Amino acid sequence: MSAVSTNSSHWNRDHPFAARLLHKRVLTSPQAVKQVVHVELDLGDSGLQYLPGDTVALRVENDPVLVREILELCGLADDHVLKQALLRDHEITQVHPGFFKHYAAFCADPALQQLANDSKQLRLYMEHKQIVDVLRDFPAQPSADQLRSCLRRLQERQYSIASSQTQSPTAVALTVGVVQFDSHGHVRQGAASGFLADRVTPATPLLIHIVSNANFRLPADASTPIIMIGPGTGIAPFRAFLQHRQCSGMPGRNWLFAGNRRRADDFLYGDELLAWQKNGFLTRLDVAFSRDQIDKIHVQHLLLQQAPLVYQWLQEGAYVYVCGDARHMAEDVQKALLLLLEQQGGLGPEAARQYLVSLRQQQRYQRDVY
Ligand SMILES: Cc1cc2nc3c(=O)[nH]c(=O)nc-3n(C[C@H](O)[C@H](O)[C@H](O)COP(=O)(O)OP(=O)(O)OC[C@H]3O[C@@H](n4cnc5c(N)ncnc54)[C@H](O)[C@@H]3O)c2cc1C
Ligand SMILES: NC(=O)c1ccc[n+]([C@@H]2O[C@H](COP(=O)([O-])OP(=O)(O)OC[C@H]3O[C@@H](n4cnc5c(N)ncnc54)[C@H](OP(=O)(O)O)[C@@H]3O)[C@@H](O)[C@H]2O)c1
């Protein structure tokens, strides 16, 4: 592991560093279901330091067009104080049940009152909606204070670091999946991913700090083999791991399970990964393109296809890392690992579970899922 420490910097949530955009490129084709952008920030002389596995926390700035739409809907277009607050202080993209509870106090529409009291209906309604869509569906004329009382504080967004500081001492790279969907004829974007994908220019100050992640670290022994499982944007920290191991001349074997929807549209960092595979630095690369055939193939299917070799690596001391979707992928991968241990190790379900617990206790099974 490199000798840099992540504690050395005085930048933090209350005192973020204003980084500048160095470089941005779209990693996906125009046909891709979900756009993913590679974003590189200049750390200048900030002294900011990070290790592979750390994340960048970004202070978000909301979309001025969306802010204007909200102000106009509420009849508050001339309120400049409110405008600044909506830009920088409040969540205006994520809807949450608390919003309805408070907003129902200012909006007399009985349909809204009913919705606010029916948690099942509310959950269904909230899918594919942002605050602005609710204001459109249930018009009211709240005062600025009333509107602000309905809104939560704007939270930072975190992104896994996709670069190694050993290779790029004054830069940091991110892999950003752009949240974008259609809501009744309006294109809606996520606050931070939309900001990074479409609104940031080289002149925009990007307020960031590093979040250290001691629970997602390369093995201390540079010769230890690693198995990395990261479909979609889950690839990000593994690009950092691989850059770091390569730059530092670490001899350990590297096995990556990656994937996305279609090879032609969203093979993230495909050229780099294939080059690493070709020159042997990436010992194995298994990529699941879920929608390139009729039956879906996901990373856990490839993991099970390679079960004997995965088990052999585990018996040889490999560390296993999982990054990406927490809602489905991480659990499905864990189930596949348990099945693999049962099959290859001749273990019962409880013994397989204990094996995984033991890996976790030895920090040989680490997850960074969101
Ligand atoms: C530790 C950590 C590491 C992370 N690393 C990465 C990373 O490397 N790359 C990355 O891209 N993200 C990463 N994330 C997620 C990232 O922090 C943001 O949550 C993500 O970019 C969305 O933020 P946003 O502001 O763009 O969207 P928001 O404004 O927060 O909107 C997101 C909301 O939109 C809704 N939504 C999302 N997609 C859809 C859809 N298709 N249809 C309808 N509604 C939808 C959901 O309700 C969700 O609550 C990470 C998160 C954590 C906690
Ligand atoms: N509605 C939402 O709120 C929403 C929607 C999408 C993403 N997100 C967020 O964005 C994060 C990452 O998004 P992303 O686009 O990089 O990745 P993603 O949406 O998780 O998709 C990446 C790849 O993973 C596959 N996949 C889907 N389900 C899987 C499973 N159970 N096991 C293994 N692989 C699976 C996908 O295939 P298929 O899709 O073809 O099955 C796709 O090929 C998610 O963790 C989530 O937090 C949120």
Tab-separated table of C-alpha atoms and ligand atoms in Angstrom:
chain	number	residue	atom	x	y	z
A	1	MET	CA	0.000	0.000	0.000
A	2	SER	CA	1.283	3.477	-0.692
A	3	ALA	CA	2.443	5.535	2.256
A	4	VAL	CA	-0.017	8.401	1.734
A	5	SER	CA	-2.437	9.062	4.530
A	6	THR	CA	-5.992	10.248	4.016
A	7	ASN	CA	-5.927	12.178	7.307
A	8	SER	CA	-3.393	14.716	6.168
A	9	SER	CA	-5.823	17.140	4.592
A	10	HIS	CA	-7.782	19.847	6.365
A	11	TRP	CA	-10.590	19.834	3.790
A	12	ASN	CA	-13.872	18.460	5.074
A	13	ARG	CA	-17.676	18.749	4.786
A	14	ASP	CA	-17.738	22.213	6.383
A	15	HIS	CA	-14.618	23.329	4.569
A	16	PRO	CA	-14.683	21.712	1.128
A	17	PHE	CA	-12.045	22.235	-1.537
A	18	ALA	CA	-13.152	23.999	-4.727
A	19	ALA	CA	-11.884	21.594	-7.378
A	20	ARG	CA	-12.062	22.328	-11.111
A	21	LEU	CA	-13.080	20.054	-13.924
A	22	LEU	CA	-10.029	18.752	-15.779
A	23	HIS	CA	-11.704	16.478	-18.230
A	24	LYS	CA	-15.050	14.836	-18.915
A	25	ARG	CA	-15.997	12.100	-21.360
A	26	VAL	CA	-19.097	10.054	-21.958
A	27	LEU	CA	-18.358	6.352	-21.524
A	28	THR	CA	-21.595	5.136	-23.122
A	29	SER	CA	-23.026	5.251	-26.634
A	30	PRO	CA	-26.024	7.483	-27.478
A	31	GLN	CA	-28.145	4.297	-27.546
A	32	ALA	CA	-27.270	3.294	-23.994
A	33	VAL	CA	-30.185	2.922	-21.558
A	34	LYS	CA	-28.241	4.877	-18.954
A	35	GLN	CA	-25.550	7.432	-19.655
A	36	VAL	CA	-22.322	7.127	-17.693
A	37	VAL	CA	-19.704	9.875	-17.644
A	38	HIS	CA	-16.072	9.800	-16.614
A	39	VAL	CA	-15.222	13.002	-14.732
A	40	GLU	CA	-11.723	14.083	-13.734
A	41	LEU	CA	-11.170	16.839	-11.209
A	42	ASP	CA	-8.027	18.875	-10.632
A	43	LEU	CA	-6.927	18.819	-6.999
A	44	GLY	CA	-4.344	21.533	-7.692
A	45	ASP	CA	-2.226	22.320	-4.658
A	46	SER	CA	-4.991	21.372	-2.213
A	47	GLY	CA	-2.903	18.602	-0.679
A	48	LEU	CA	-5.984	16.383	-0.815
A	49	GLN	CA	-4.920	12.762	-0.562
A	50	TYR	CA	-6.831	9.580	-1.152
A	51	LEU	CA	-6.372	5.847	-1.270
A	52	PRO	CA	-8.000	3.312	-3.599
A	53	GLY	CA	-11.393	2.550	-2.030
A	54	ASP	CA	-12.061	6.125	-0.840
A	55	THR	CA	-14.929	8.238	-2.137
A	56	VAL	CA	-15.350	11.877	-3.086
A	57	ALA	CA	-18.194	13.745	-1.395
A	58	LEU	CA	-19.599	16.514	-3.580
A	59	ARG	CA	-21.691	19.469	-2.490
A	60	VAL	CA	-24.472	19.648	-5.033
A	61	GLU	CA	-25.866	22.643	-6.825
A	62	ASN	CA	-29.416	22.166	-8.087
A	63	ASP	CA	-30.462	22.856	-11.661
A	64	PRO	CA	-31.383	26.576	-12.093
A	65	VAL	CA	-33.993	25.616	-14.708
A	66	LEU	CA	-35.688	23.310	-12.230
A	67	VAL	CA	-35.488	25.979	-9.516
A	68	ARG	CA	-37.155	28.489	-11.861
A	69	GLU	CA	-39.898	25.986	-12.657
A	70	ILE	CA	-40.618	25.454	-8.958
A	71	LEU	CA	-40.616	29.196	-8.196
A	72	GLU	CA	-43.018	29.889	-11.049
A	73	LEU	CA	-45.361	27.070	-10.049
A	74	CYS	CA	-45.576	28.502	-6.537
A	75	GLY	CA	-45.974	32.105	-7.743
A	76	LEU	CA	-42.650	33.049	-6.114
A	77	ALA	CA	-40.596	33.806	-9.222
A	78	ASP	CA	-39.215	37.094	-7.828
A	79	ASP	CA	-38.043	35.740	-4.500
A	80	HIS	CA	-34.236	35.812	-4.830
A	81	VAL	CA	-33.554	34.573	-1.311
A	82	LEU	CA	-35.737	31.545	-1.948
A	83	LYS	CA	-34.043	31.037	-5.297
A	84	GLN	CA	-30.621	30.840	-3.651
A	85	ALA	CA	-31.981	28.469	-1.002
A	86	LEU	CA	-33.467	26.161	-3.630
A	87	LEU	CA	-30.212	26.183	-5.567
A	88	ARG	CA	-27.917	25.359	-2.661
A	89	ASP	CA	-29.707	24.380	0.530
A	90	HIS	CA	-32.661	22.080	-0.206
A	91	GLU	CA	-33.303	18.733	-1.857
A	92	ILE	CA	-35.619	19.477	-4.775
A	93	THR	CA	-35.255	16.250	-6.735
A	94	GLN	CA	-35.943	13.443	-4.235
A	95	VAL	CA	-39.548	13.178	-3.072
A	96	HIS	CA	-40.151	11.694	0.366
A	97	PRO	CA	-43.277	11.025	2.459
A	98	GLY	CA	-42.460	13.912	4.823
A	99	PHE	CA	-42.866	16.340	1.944
A	100	PHE	CA	-46.504	15.284	1.452
A	101	LYS	CA	-47.242	15.513	5.159
A	102	HIS	CA	-46.094	19.142	5.285
A	103	TYR	CA	-47.322	20.168	1.854
A	104	ALA	CA	-50.823	18.822	2.598
A	105	ALA	CA	-51.099	21.601	5.201
A	106	PHE	CA	-50.893	24.250	2.452
A	107	CYS	CA	-52.689	22.467	-0.354
A	108	ALA	CA	-56.394	21.879	0.130
A	109	ASP	CA	-56.765	19.376	-2.737
A	110	PRO	CA	-58.629	16.368	-1.206
A	111	ALA	CA	-56.786	13.993	-3.579
A	112	LEU	CA	-53.485	15.095	-2.019
A	113	GLN	CA	-54.861	14.689	1.509
A	114	GLN	CA	-55.955	11.169	0.607
A	115	LEU	CA	-52.606	10.321	-0.936
A	116	ALA	CA	-50.688	11.668	2.055
A	117	ASN	CA	-52.638	9.283	4.306
A	118	ASP	CA	-52.244	6.167	2.160
A	119	SER	CA	-48.659	4.939	2.380
A	120	LYS	CA	-49.049	2.240	-0.305
A	121	GLN	CA	-50.565	4.611	-2.876
A	122	LEU	CA	-48.029	7.242	-1.920
A	123	ARG	CA	-45.132	4.875	-2.572
A	124	LEU	CA	-46.513	4.076	-6.035
A	125	TYR	CA	-47.149	7.737	-6.790
A	126	MET	CA	-43.644	8.781	-5.712
A	127	GLU	CA	-41.955	6.510	-8.264
A	128	HIS	CA	-40.831	8.597	-11.210
A	129	LYS	CA	-41.709	11.878	-9.496
A	130	GLN	CA	-39.698	14.799	-8.289
A	131	ILE	CA	-40.870	17.660	-6.065
A	132	VAL	CA	-41.724	19.749	-9.116
A	133	ASP	CA	-44.054	17.035	-10.421
A	134	VAL	CA	-45.974	17.039	-7.141
A	135	LEU	CA	-46.302	20.826	-7.314
A	136	ARG	CA	-47.666	20.458	-10.832
A	137	ASP	CA	-50.113	17.699	-9.890
A	138	PHE	CA	-51.349	19.491	-6.753
A	139	PRO	CA	-50.991	23.246	-7.290
A	140	ALA	CA	-50.869	25.549	-4.266
A	141	GLN	CA	-49.433	28.946	-3.443
A	142	PRO	CA	-47.290	28.389	-0.349
A	143	SER	CA	-45.186	31.221	1.033
A	144	ALA	CA	-41.403	30.886	0.722
A	145	ASP	CA	-41.156	29.813	4.377
A	146	GLN	CA	-43.953	27.313	3.952
A	147	LEU	CA	-42.303	25.776	0.907
A	148	ARG	CA	-38.942	25.592	2.665
A	149	SER	CA	-40.550	23.905	5.670
A	150	CYS	CA	-41.574	21.009	3.371
A	151	LEU	CA	-38.079	20.481	1.971
A	152	ARG	CA	-35.155	18.556	3.419
A	153	ARG	CA	-31.611	19.848	3.587
A	154	LEU	CA	-29.563	19.174	0.488
A	155	GLN	CA	-27.161	16.294	1.157
A	156	GLU	CA	-23.759	15.759	-0.375
A	157	ARG	CA	-23.483	12.945	-2.918
A	158	GLN	CA	-20.660	10.433	-2.783
A	159	TYR	CA	-18.809	8.899	-5.722
A	160	SER	CA	-16.287	6.060	-5.566
A	161	ILE	CA	-12.870	7.219	-6.700
A	162	ALA	CA	-11.940	5.653	-10.040
A	163	SER	CA	-8.259	6.639	-10.148
A	164	SER	CA	-5.059	6.009	-8.235
A	165	GLN	CA	-3.200	8.962	-6.785
A	166	THR	CA	0.027	7.053	-7.353
A	167	GLN	CA	-0.664	7.426	-11.077
A	168	SER	CA	-2.351	10.870	-10.989
A	169	PRO	CA	-1.007	12.798	-7.971
A	170	THR	CA	-3.137	15.940	-8.439
A	171	ALA	CA	-6.278	14.531	-10.048
A	172	VAL	CA	-9.218	12.402	-9.034
A	173	ALA	CA	-11.551	10.503	-11.382
A	174	LEU	CA	-15.196	9.555	-10.902
A	175	THR	CA	-17.566	7.287	-12.834
A	176	VAL	CA	-21.001	8.853	-12.735
A	177	GLY	CA	-24.183	7.076	-13.788
A	178	VAL	CA	-26.621	9.785	-14.838
A	179	VAL	CA	-30.025	9.492	-13.183
A	180	GLN	CA	-32.439	10.613	-15.879
A	181	PHE	CA	-36.041	9.665	-16.499
A	182	ASP	CA	-39.205	10.880	-18.114
A	183	SER	CA	-41.974	12.092	-15.849
A	184	HIS	CA	-45.166	12.791	-17.764
A	185	GLY	CA	-43.413	14.417	-20.680
A	186	HIS	CA	-40.730	16.191	-18.637
A	187	VAL	CA	-37.128	14.989	-18.576
A	188	ARG	CA	-35.980	14.842	-14.971
A	189	GLN	CA	-32.390	14.402	-13.813
A	190	GLY	CA	-30.709	13.542	-10.547
A	191	ALA	CA	-29.329	16.617	-8.808
A	192	ALA	CA	-25.648	15.656	-8.647
A	193	SER	CA	-25.345	13.343	-11.631
A	194	GLY	CA	-27.192	15.878	-13.843
A	195	PHE	CA	-24.919	18.631	-12.522
A	196	LEU	CA	-21.766	16.632	-13.304
A	197	ALA	CA	-22.994	15.382	-16.670
A	198	ASP	CA	-24.513	18.550	-18.124
A	199	ARG	CA	-23.914	21.742	-16.167
A	200	VAL	CA	-20.327	21.675	-14.963
A	201	THR	CA	-17.804	23.689	-16.991
A	202	PRO	CA	-14.066	24.172	-16.372
A	203	ALA	CA	-15.006	27.391	-14.536
A	204	THR	CA	-17.420	25.745	-12.088
A	205	PRO	CA	-16.057	25.342	-8.554
A	206	LEU	CA	-16.799	21.765	-7.441
A	207	LEU	CA	-16.928	21.686	-3.663
A	208	ILE	CA	-15.495	18.368	-2.543
A	209	HIS	CA	-13.760	16.485	0.212
A	210	ILE	CA	-12.460	12.941	0.489
A	211	VAL	CA	-14.308	10.334	2.534
A	212	SER	CA	-11.900	7.693	3.751
A	213	ASN	CA	-13.198	4.123	3.507
A	214	ALA	CA	-11.132	1.849	5.724
A	215	ASN	CA	-13.546	-1.014	4.997
A	216	PHE	CA	-12.676	-1.172	1.311
A	217	ARG	CA	-8.959	-1.544	0.985
A	218	LEU	CA	-6.489	-3.508	-1.089
A	219	PRO	CA	-4.741	-6.301	0.854
A	220	ALA	CA	-1.690	-5.099	2.776
A	221	ASP	CA	0.305	-7.910	1.123
A	222	ALA	CA	0.835	-6.824	-2.475
A	223	SER	CA	1.114	-10.420	-3.676
A	224	THR	CA	-2.362	-11.420	-2.466
A	225	PRO	CA	-4.774	-12.300	-5.299
A	226	ILE	CA	-7.953	-10.210	-5.523
A	227	ILE	CA	-11.368	-10.937	-7.037
A	228	MET	CA	-13.335	-7.771	-7.859
A	229	ILE	CA	-17.069	-7.870	-8.638
A	230	GLY	CA	-18.449	-4.570	-9.948
A	231	PRO	CA	-21.184	-4.335	-12.583
A	232	GLY	CA	-22.351	-0.914	-13.802
A	233	THR	CA	-20.721	2.000	-12.013
A	234	GLY	CA	-19.462	-0.567	-9.475
A	235	ILE	CA	-16.377	-0.730	-11.719
A	236	ALA	CA	-15.164	2.655	-10.378
A	237	PRO	CA	-13.081	1.625	-7.332
A	238	PHE	CA	-11.678	-1.356	-9.225
A	239	ARG	CA	-10.207	0.933	-11.862
A	240	ALA	CA	-8.506	2.655	-8.909
A	241	PHE	CA	-7.351	-0.688	-7.439
A	242	LEU	CA	-5.952	-1.820	-10.795
A	243	GLN	CA	-4.213	1.482	-11.587
A	244	HIS	CA	-2.715	1.460	-8.112
A	245	ARG	CA	-1.468	-2.130	-8.284
A	246	GLN	CA	-0.042	-1.580	-11.752
A	247	CYS	CA	1.668	1.722	-10.928
A	248	SER	CA	3.141	0.327	-7.747
A	249	GLY	CA	4.318	-2.864	-9.474
A	250	MET	CA	2.274	-5.071	-7.137
A	251	PRO	CA	2.587	-8.710	-8.224
A	252	GLY	CA	-0.751	-10.083	-6.901
A	253	ARG	CA	-3.131	-11.677	-9.420
A	254	ASN	CA	-6.200	-9.615	-10.374
A	255	TRP	CA	-9.578	-11.022	-11.445
A	256	LEU	CA	-12.387	-8.680	-12.445
A	257	PHE	CA	-16.052	-9.525	-12.893
A	258	ALA	CA	-17.680	-6.498	-14.539
A	259	GLY	CA	-20.731	-5.964	-16.666
A	260	ASN	CA	-23.436	-3.761	-17.937
A	261	ARG	CA	-26.368	-3.919	-20.311
A	262	ARG	CA	-24.817	-4.144	-23.789
A	263	ARG	CA	-21.217	-4.511	-24.977
A	264	ALA	CA	-21.770	-2.089	-27.865
A	265	ASP	CA	-23.317	0.610	-25.659
A	266	ASP	CA	-21.978	0.570	-22.138
A	267	PHE	CA	-18.812	-1.478	-21.671
A	268	LEU	CA	-17.346	0.990	-19.171
A	269	TYR	CA	-13.567	1.449	-19.595
A	270	GLY	CA	-13.707	-1.477	-22.058
A	271	ASP	CA	-10.529	-0.447	-23.918
A	272	GLU	CA	-8.499	-0.121	-20.740
A	273	LEU	CA	-9.737	-3.411	-19.334
A	274	LEU	CA	-9.094	-5.317	-22.541
A	275	ALA	CA	-5.580	-3.848	-22.767
A	276	TRP	CA	-4.882	-4.941	-19.176
A	277	GLN	CA	-6.232	-8.375	-19.995
A	278	LYS	CA	-4.083	-8.565	-23.117
A	279	ASN	CA	-0.863	-7.636	-21.360
A	280	GLY	CA	-1.622	-10.109	-18.582
A	281	PHE	CA	-1.850	-7.567	-15.751
A	282	LEU	CA	-5.541	-8.450	-15.423
A	283	THR	CA	-5.190	-12.173	-14.862
A	284	ARG	CA	-8.855	-12.755	-15.702
A	285	LEU	CA	-11.650	-10.541	-17.017
A	286	ASP	CA	-15.220	-11.874	-17.056
A	287	VAL	CA	-17.846	-9.457	-18.361
A	288	ALA	CA	-21.617	-9.978	-18.153
A	289	PHE	CA	-23.629	-8.075	-20.745
A	290	SER	CA	-27.090	-8.613	-19.369
A	291	ARG	CA	-29.123	-7.657	-22.436
A	292	ASP	CA	-26.984	-8.995	-25.296
A	293	GLN	CA	-28.979	-12.240	-25.358
A	294	ILE	CA	-32.531	-13.319	-24.602
A	295	ASP	CA	-31.797	-14.674	-21.125
A	296	LYS	CA	-30.132	-12.191	-18.818
A	297	ILE	CA	-26.566	-12.857	-17.779
A	298	HIS	CA	-25.352	-11.098	-14.652
A	299	VAL	CA	-21.989	-11.167	-12.871
A	300	GLN	CA	-23.148	-13.829	-10.408
A	301	HIS	CA	-23.864	-16.193	-13.310
A	302	LEU	CA	-20.272	-15.821	-14.509
A	303	LEU	CA	-19.035	-16.272	-10.964
A	304	LEU	CA	-20.853	-19.602	-10.776
A	305	GLN	CA	-19.628	-20.624	-14.238
A	306	GLN	CA	-16.086	-20.151	-12.938
A	307	ALA	CA	-16.844	-21.691	-9.543
A	308	PRO	CA	-13.930	-24.202	-9.369
A	309	LEU	CA	-11.342	-21.515	-10.189
A	310	VAL	CA	-12.955	-18.922	-7.887
A	311	TYR	CA	-12.872	-21.477	-5.072
A	312	GLN	CA	-9.234	-22.256	-5.833
A	313	TRP	CA	-8.356	-18.549	-5.607
A	314	LEU	CA	-10.228	-18.313	-2.295
A	315	GLN	CA	-8.304	-21.303	-0.928
A	316	GLU	CA	-5.124	-19.537	-2.054
A	317	GLY	CA	-6.036	-16.521	0.075
A	318	ALA	CA	-7.809	-14.235	-2.416
A	319	TYR	CA	-9.695	-11.182	-1.178
A	320	VAL	CA	-13.198	-10.623	-2.622
A	321	TYR	CA	-14.615	-7.154	-3.265
A	322	VAL	CA	-18.140	-6.196	-4.348
A	323	CYS	CA	-19.171	-2.716	-5.474
A	324	GLY	CA	-22.348	-1.241	-6.999
A	325	ASP	CA	-26.073	-1.722	-6.554
A	326	ALA	CA	-27.087	-2.527	-2.977
A	327	ARG	CA	-30.746	-3.267	-3.640
A	328	HIS	CA	-30.417	-6.406	-5.747
A	329	MET	CA	-26.924	-7.077	-7.084
A	330	ALA	CA	-24.999	-7.268	-3.810
A	331	GLU	CA	-27.431	-9.759	-2.265
A	332	ASP	CA	-27.596	-11.882	-5.411
A	333	VAL	CA	-23.802	-11.993	-5.599
A	334	GLN	CA	-23.650	-13.020	-1.956
A	335	LYS	CA	-26.148	-15.817	-2.603
A	336	ALA	CA	-23.999	-16.986	-5.535
A	337	LEU	CA	-20.875	-16.948	-3.347
A	338	LEU	CA	-22.650	-19.071	-0.737
A	339	LEU	CA	-23.807	-21.531	-3.397
A	340	LEU	CA	-20.288	-21.664	-4.820
A	341	LEU	CA	-18.864	-22.446	-1.374
A	342	GLU	CA	-21.444	-25.171	-0.836
A	343	GLN	CA	-20.776	-26.766	-4.203
A	344	GLN	CA	-17.018	-26.442	-4.407
A	345	GLY	CA	-16.218	-26.856	-0.719
A	346	GLY	CA	-18.737	-29.635	-0.140
A	347	LEU	CA	-20.211	-27.510	2.641
A	348	GLY	CA	-23.725	-27.364	4.072
A	349	PRO	CA	-25.553	-23.995	4.035
A	350	GLU	CA	-24.487	-23.126	7.601
A	351	ALA	CA	-20.848	-24.056	6.999
A	352	ALA	CA	-20.844	-21.972	3.790
A	353	ARG	CA	-22.253	-19.036	5.741
A	354	GLN	CA	-19.531	-19.483	8.378
A	355	TYR	CA	-16.875	-19.538	5.636
A	356	LEU	CA	-18.134	-16.157	4.398
A	357	VAL	CA	-18.319	-14.785	7.959
A	358	SER	CA	-14.755	-15.889	8.446
A	359	LEU	CA	-13.695	-14.208	5.174
A	360	ARG	CA	-15.382	-11.038	6.366
A	361	GLN	CA	-13.674	-11.196	9.759
A	362	GLN	CA	-10.321	-11.533	8.001
A	363	GLN	CA	-11.333	-8.516	5.846
A	364	ARG	CA	-11.164	-10.798	2.827
A	365	TYR	CA	-14.788	-10.084	1.861
A	366	GLN	CA	-15.394	-6.334	1.519
A	367	ARG	CA	-18.393	-4.552	0.037
A	368	ASP	CA	-18.994	-0.956	-1.011
A	369	VAL	CA	-22.611	-0.911	-2.124
A	370	TYR	CA	-25.116	1.901	-2.501
B	1	LIG	C1	-20.532	5.256	-0.892
B	1	LIG	C2	-21.224	5.617	-2.178
B	1	LIG	C3	-20.538	5.530	-3.363
B	1	LIG	C4	-21.189	5.840	-4.572
B	1	LIG	N1	-20.491	5.746	-5.732
B	1	LIG	C5	-21.093	6.041	-6.900
B	1	LIG	C6	-20.377	5.943	-8.131
B	1	LIG	O1	-19.199	5.614	-8.176
B	1	LIG	N2	-21.041	6.257	-9.264
B	1	LIG	C7	-22.363	6.644	-9.263
B	1	LIG	O2	-22.914	6.935	-10.335
B	1	LIG	N3	-23.057	6.746	-8.111
B	1	LIG	C8	-22.455	6.464	-6.931
B	1	LIG	N4	-23.158	6.595	-5.771
B	1	LIG	C9	-24.535	7.104	-5.836
B	1	LIG	C10	-24.482	8.643	-5.830
B	1	LIG	O3	-24.026	9.090	-4.566
B	1	LIG	C11	-25.863	9.296	-6.055
B	1	LIG	O4	-26.782	8.730	-5.163
B	1	LIG	C12	-26.361	9.136	-7.468
B	1	LIG	O5	-25.462	9.743	-8.383
B	1	LIG	C13	-27.739	9.796	-7.622
B	1	LIG	O6	-27.630	11.106	-7.170
B	1	LIG	P1	-28.329	12.333	-7.920
B	1	LIG	O7	-28.140	13.527	-7.073
B	1	LIG	O8	-27.901	12.399	-9.337
B	1	LIG	O9	-29.815	11.885	-7.926
B	1	LIG	P2	-30.948	12.391	-6.906
B	1	LIG	O10	-31.281	13.799	-7.174
B	1	LIG	O11	-30.513	12.016	-5.538
B	1	LIG	O12	-32.121	11.487	-7.387
B	1	LIG	C14	-32.055	10.123	-7.134
B	1	LIG	C15	-33.494	9.746	-6.950
B	1	LIG	O13	-34.076	9.635	-8.237
B	1	LIG	C16	-34.894	8.520	-8.271
B	1	LIG	N5	-34.495	7.743	-9.448
B	1	LIG	C17	-33.288	7.312	-9.780
B	1	LIG	N6	-33.317	6.674	-10.947
B	1	LIG	C18	-34.585	6.703	-11.332
B	1	LIG	C19	-35.282	6.210	-12.433
B	1	LIG	N7	-34.648	5.529	-13.396
B	1	LIG	N8	-36.620	6.411	-12.498
B	1	LIG	C20	-37.243	7.079	-11.529
B	1	LIG	N9	-36.639	7.559	-10.452
B	1	LIG	C21	-35.340	7.384	-10.372
B	1	LIG	C22	-34.707	7.725	-7.006
B	1	LIG	O14	-35.877	7.824	-6.267
B	1	LIG	C23	-33.612	8.426	-6.258
B	1	LIG	O15	-33.941	8.650	-4.929
B	1	LIG	C24	-22.540	6.260	-4.563
B	1	LIG	C25	-23.223	6.357	-3.348
B	1	LIG	C26	-22.578	6.047	-2.178
B	1	LIG	C27	-23.355	6.158	-0.901
B	2	LIG	N1	-34.815	3.692	-9.809
B	2	LIG	C1	-33.703	3.932	-9.166
B	2	LIG	O1	-33.716	4.483	-8.116
B	2	LIG	C2	-32.403	3.483	-9.749
B	2	LIG	C3	-32.343	2.880	-11.009
B	2	LIG	C4	-31.099	2.447	-11.496
B	2	LIG	C5	-29.959	2.629	-10.740
B	2	LIG	N2	-30.051	3.219	-9.523
B	2	LIG	C6	-28.876	3.418	-8.701
B	2	LIG	O2	-27.688	3.442	-9.450
B	2	LIG	C7	-26.782	2.469	-8.945
B	2	LIG	C8	-25.877	1.863	-10.031
B	2	LIG	O3	-26.508	1.937	-11.284
B	2	LIG	P1	-25.788	1.344	-12.575
B	2	LIG	O4	-26.514	1.773	-13.799
B	2	LIG	O5	-24.347	1.568	-12.504
B	2	LIG	O6	-25.978	-0.183	-12.385
B	2	LIG	P2	-27.251	-1.011	-12.470
B	2	LIG	O7	-28.471	-0.270	-12.769
B	2	LIG	O8	-27.192	-1.772	-11.195
B	2	LIG	O9	-26.947	-1.958	-13.771
B	2	LIG	C9	-25.650	-2.486	-14.100
B	2	LIG	C10	-25.740	-3.908	-14.566
B	2	LIG	O10	-26.147	-4.714	-13.471
B	2	LIG	C11	-27.176	-5.574	-13.921
B	2	LIG	N3	-28.042	-6.043	-12.854
B	2	LIG	C12	-29.332	-5.723	-12.612
B	2	LIG	N4	-29.798	-6.437	-11.581
B	2	LIG	C13	-28.788	-7.208	-11.167
B	2	LIG	C14	-28.671	-8.180	-10.142
B	2	LIG	N5	-29.683	-8.466	-9.341
B	2	LIG	N6	-27.496	-8.785	-9.994
B	2	LIG	C15	-26.454	-8.512	-10.790
B	2	LIG	N7	-26.511	-7.626	-11.794
B	2	LIG	C16	-27.663	-6.970	-11.964
B	2	LIG	C17	-27.907	-4.758	-14.947
B	2	LIG	O11	-28.612	-5.631	-15.805
B	2	LIG	P3	-30.168	-5.494	-16.216
B	2	LIG	O12	-30.620	-4.136	-15.806
B	2	LIG	O13	-30.177	-5.714	-17.673
B	2	LIG	O14	-30.841	-6.590	-15.467
B	2	LIG	C18	-26.761	-4.102	-15.664
B	2	LIG	O15	-26.241	-4.961	-16.641
B	2	LIG	C19	-27.658	1.461	-8.312
B	2	LIG	O16	-26.987	0.850	-7.283
B	2	LIG	C20	-28.777	2.295	-7.758
B	2	LIG	O17	-28.448	2.795	-6.496
B	2	LIG	C21	-31.245	3.654	-9.025
